[in-house]
mmCIF file of C-alpha atoms in Angstrom:
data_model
loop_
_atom_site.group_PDB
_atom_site.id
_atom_site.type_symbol
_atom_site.label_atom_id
_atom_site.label_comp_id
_atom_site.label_asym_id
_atom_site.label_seq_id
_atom_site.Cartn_x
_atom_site.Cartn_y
_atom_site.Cartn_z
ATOM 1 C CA UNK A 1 -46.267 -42.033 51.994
ATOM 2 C CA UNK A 2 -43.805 -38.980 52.296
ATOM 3 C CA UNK A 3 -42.885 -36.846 49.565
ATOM 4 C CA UNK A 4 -40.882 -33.396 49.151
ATOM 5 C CA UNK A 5 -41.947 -31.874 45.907
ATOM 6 C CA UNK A 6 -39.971 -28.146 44.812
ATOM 7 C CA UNK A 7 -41.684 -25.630 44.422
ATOM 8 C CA UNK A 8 -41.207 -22.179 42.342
ATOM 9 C CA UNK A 9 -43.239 -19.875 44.691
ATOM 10 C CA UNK A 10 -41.741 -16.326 46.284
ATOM 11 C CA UNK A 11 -43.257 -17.133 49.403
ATOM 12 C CA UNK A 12 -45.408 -19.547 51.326
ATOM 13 C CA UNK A 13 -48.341 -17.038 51.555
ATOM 14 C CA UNK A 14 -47.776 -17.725 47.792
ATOM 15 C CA UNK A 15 -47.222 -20.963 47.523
ATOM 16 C CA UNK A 16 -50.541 -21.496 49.896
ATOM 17 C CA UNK A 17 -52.474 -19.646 48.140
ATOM 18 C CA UNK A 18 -52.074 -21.412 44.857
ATOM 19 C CA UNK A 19 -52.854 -24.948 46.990
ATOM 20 C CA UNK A 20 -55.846 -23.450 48.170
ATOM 21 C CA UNK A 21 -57.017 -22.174 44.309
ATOM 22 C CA UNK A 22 -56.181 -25.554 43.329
ATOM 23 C CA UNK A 23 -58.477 -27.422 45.789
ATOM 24 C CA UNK A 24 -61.225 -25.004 44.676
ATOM 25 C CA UNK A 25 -60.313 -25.814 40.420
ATOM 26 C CA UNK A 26 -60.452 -29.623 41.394
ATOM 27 C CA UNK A 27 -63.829 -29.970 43.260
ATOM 28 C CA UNK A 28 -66.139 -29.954 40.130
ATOM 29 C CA UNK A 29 -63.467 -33.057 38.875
ATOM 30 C CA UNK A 30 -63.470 -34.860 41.826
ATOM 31 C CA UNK A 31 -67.833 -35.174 42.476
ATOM 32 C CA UNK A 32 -69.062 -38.229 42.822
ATOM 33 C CA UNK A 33 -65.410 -39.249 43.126
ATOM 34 C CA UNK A 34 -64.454 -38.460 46.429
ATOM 35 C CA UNK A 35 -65.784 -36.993 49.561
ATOM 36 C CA UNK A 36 -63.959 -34.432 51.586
ATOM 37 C CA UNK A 37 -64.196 -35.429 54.936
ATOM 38 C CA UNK A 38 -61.723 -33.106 56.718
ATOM 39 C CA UNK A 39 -59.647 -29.646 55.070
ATOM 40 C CA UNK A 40 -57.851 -27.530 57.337
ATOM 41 C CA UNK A 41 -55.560 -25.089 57.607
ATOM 42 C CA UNK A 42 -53.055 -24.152 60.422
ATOM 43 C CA UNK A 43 -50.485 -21.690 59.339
ATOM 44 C CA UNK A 44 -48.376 -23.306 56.673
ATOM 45 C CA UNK A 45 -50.020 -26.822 57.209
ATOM 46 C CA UNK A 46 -52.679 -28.727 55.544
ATOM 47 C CA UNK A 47 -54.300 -31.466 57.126
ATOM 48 C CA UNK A 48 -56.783 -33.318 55.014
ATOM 49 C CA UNK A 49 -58.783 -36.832 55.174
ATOM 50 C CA UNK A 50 -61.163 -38.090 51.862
ATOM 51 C CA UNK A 51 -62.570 -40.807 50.822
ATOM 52 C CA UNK A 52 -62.140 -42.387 47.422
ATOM 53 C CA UNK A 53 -63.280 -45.299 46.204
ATOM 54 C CA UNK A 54 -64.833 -46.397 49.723
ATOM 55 C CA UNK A 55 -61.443 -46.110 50.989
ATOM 56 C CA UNK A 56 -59.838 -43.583 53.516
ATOM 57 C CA UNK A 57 -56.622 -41.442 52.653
ATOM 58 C CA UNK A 58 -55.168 -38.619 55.496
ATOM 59 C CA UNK A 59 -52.752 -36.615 55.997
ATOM 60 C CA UNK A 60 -50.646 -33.535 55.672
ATOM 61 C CA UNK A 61 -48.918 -30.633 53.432
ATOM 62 C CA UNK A 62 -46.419 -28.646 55.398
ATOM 63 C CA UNK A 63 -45.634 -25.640 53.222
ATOM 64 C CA UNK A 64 -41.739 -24.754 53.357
ATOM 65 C CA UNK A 65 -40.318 -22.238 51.166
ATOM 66 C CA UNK A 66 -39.187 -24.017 48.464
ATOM 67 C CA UNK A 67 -40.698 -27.065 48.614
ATOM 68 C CA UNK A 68 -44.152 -28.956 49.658
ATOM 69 C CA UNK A 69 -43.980 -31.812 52.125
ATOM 70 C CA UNK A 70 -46.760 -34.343 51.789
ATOM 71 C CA UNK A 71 -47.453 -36.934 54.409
ATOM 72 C CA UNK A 72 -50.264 -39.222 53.801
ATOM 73 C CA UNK A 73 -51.825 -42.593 55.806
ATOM 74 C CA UNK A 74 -52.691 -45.001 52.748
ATOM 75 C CA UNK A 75 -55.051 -47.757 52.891
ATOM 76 C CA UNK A 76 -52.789 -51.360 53.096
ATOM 77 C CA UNK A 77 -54.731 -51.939 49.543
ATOM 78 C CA UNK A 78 -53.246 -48.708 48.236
ATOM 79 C CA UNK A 79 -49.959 -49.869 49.088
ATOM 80 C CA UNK A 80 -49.456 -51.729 46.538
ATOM 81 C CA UNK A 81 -49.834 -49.011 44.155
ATOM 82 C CA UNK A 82 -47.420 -46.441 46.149
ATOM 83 C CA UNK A 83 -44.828 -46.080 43.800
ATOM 84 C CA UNK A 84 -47.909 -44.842 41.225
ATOM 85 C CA UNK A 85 -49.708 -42.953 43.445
ATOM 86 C CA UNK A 86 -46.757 -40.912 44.402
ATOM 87 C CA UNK A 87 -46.128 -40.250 40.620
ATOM 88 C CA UNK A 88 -49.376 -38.940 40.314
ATOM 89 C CA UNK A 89 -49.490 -36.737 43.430
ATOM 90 C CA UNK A 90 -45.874 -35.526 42.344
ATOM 91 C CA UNK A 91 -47.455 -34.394 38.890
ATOM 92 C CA UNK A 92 -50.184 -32.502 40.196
ATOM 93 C CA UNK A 93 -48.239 -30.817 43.003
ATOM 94 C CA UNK A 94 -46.046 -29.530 39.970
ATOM 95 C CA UNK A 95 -48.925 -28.477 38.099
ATOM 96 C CA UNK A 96 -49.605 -25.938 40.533
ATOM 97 C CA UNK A 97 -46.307 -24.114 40.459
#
């Protein structure tokens, strides 16, 4: 899955920091959920791996100035719901400008 979402940010320092408050915010809504098996950051990149719903999701956010570039390894059952998943992503990477 590859999406390029705007963003309204002044910066990346910015726009990173908001990613990172929003990670923190969605912990409490995501126990029991999912299981963070891998956050890190390297400059203006995310990589992340979870688990959700027994399955395994990876991948990246590359942090350019205007926009946030998500790459992400679905599971082959996922793939049938890309179109919706990438909706929902989408929304929630908007939410956080």
């Amino acid at each position: 899955m590859h999406l390029q979402v705007p963003h309204k940010f002044n910066s990346k320092a910015q726009a990173i920091d908001r990613i990172k408050k929003g990670l923190v915010e969605a912990r409490p809504h995501m126990a029991g959920q999912v299981v963070m098996e891998k956050e890190e950051w390297d400059g203006n990149t995310f990589t992340f791996a979870f688990l959700a719903q027994k399955q395994r999701i990876a991948g990246t956010v590359l942090v350019e100035d205007h926009e946030f570039v998500v790459d992400a390894k679905l599971p082959l059952i996922w793939r049938l719901f890309e179109k919706k998943i990438e909706n929902a992503v989408m929304e929630q990477v908007k939410a956080l400008s």
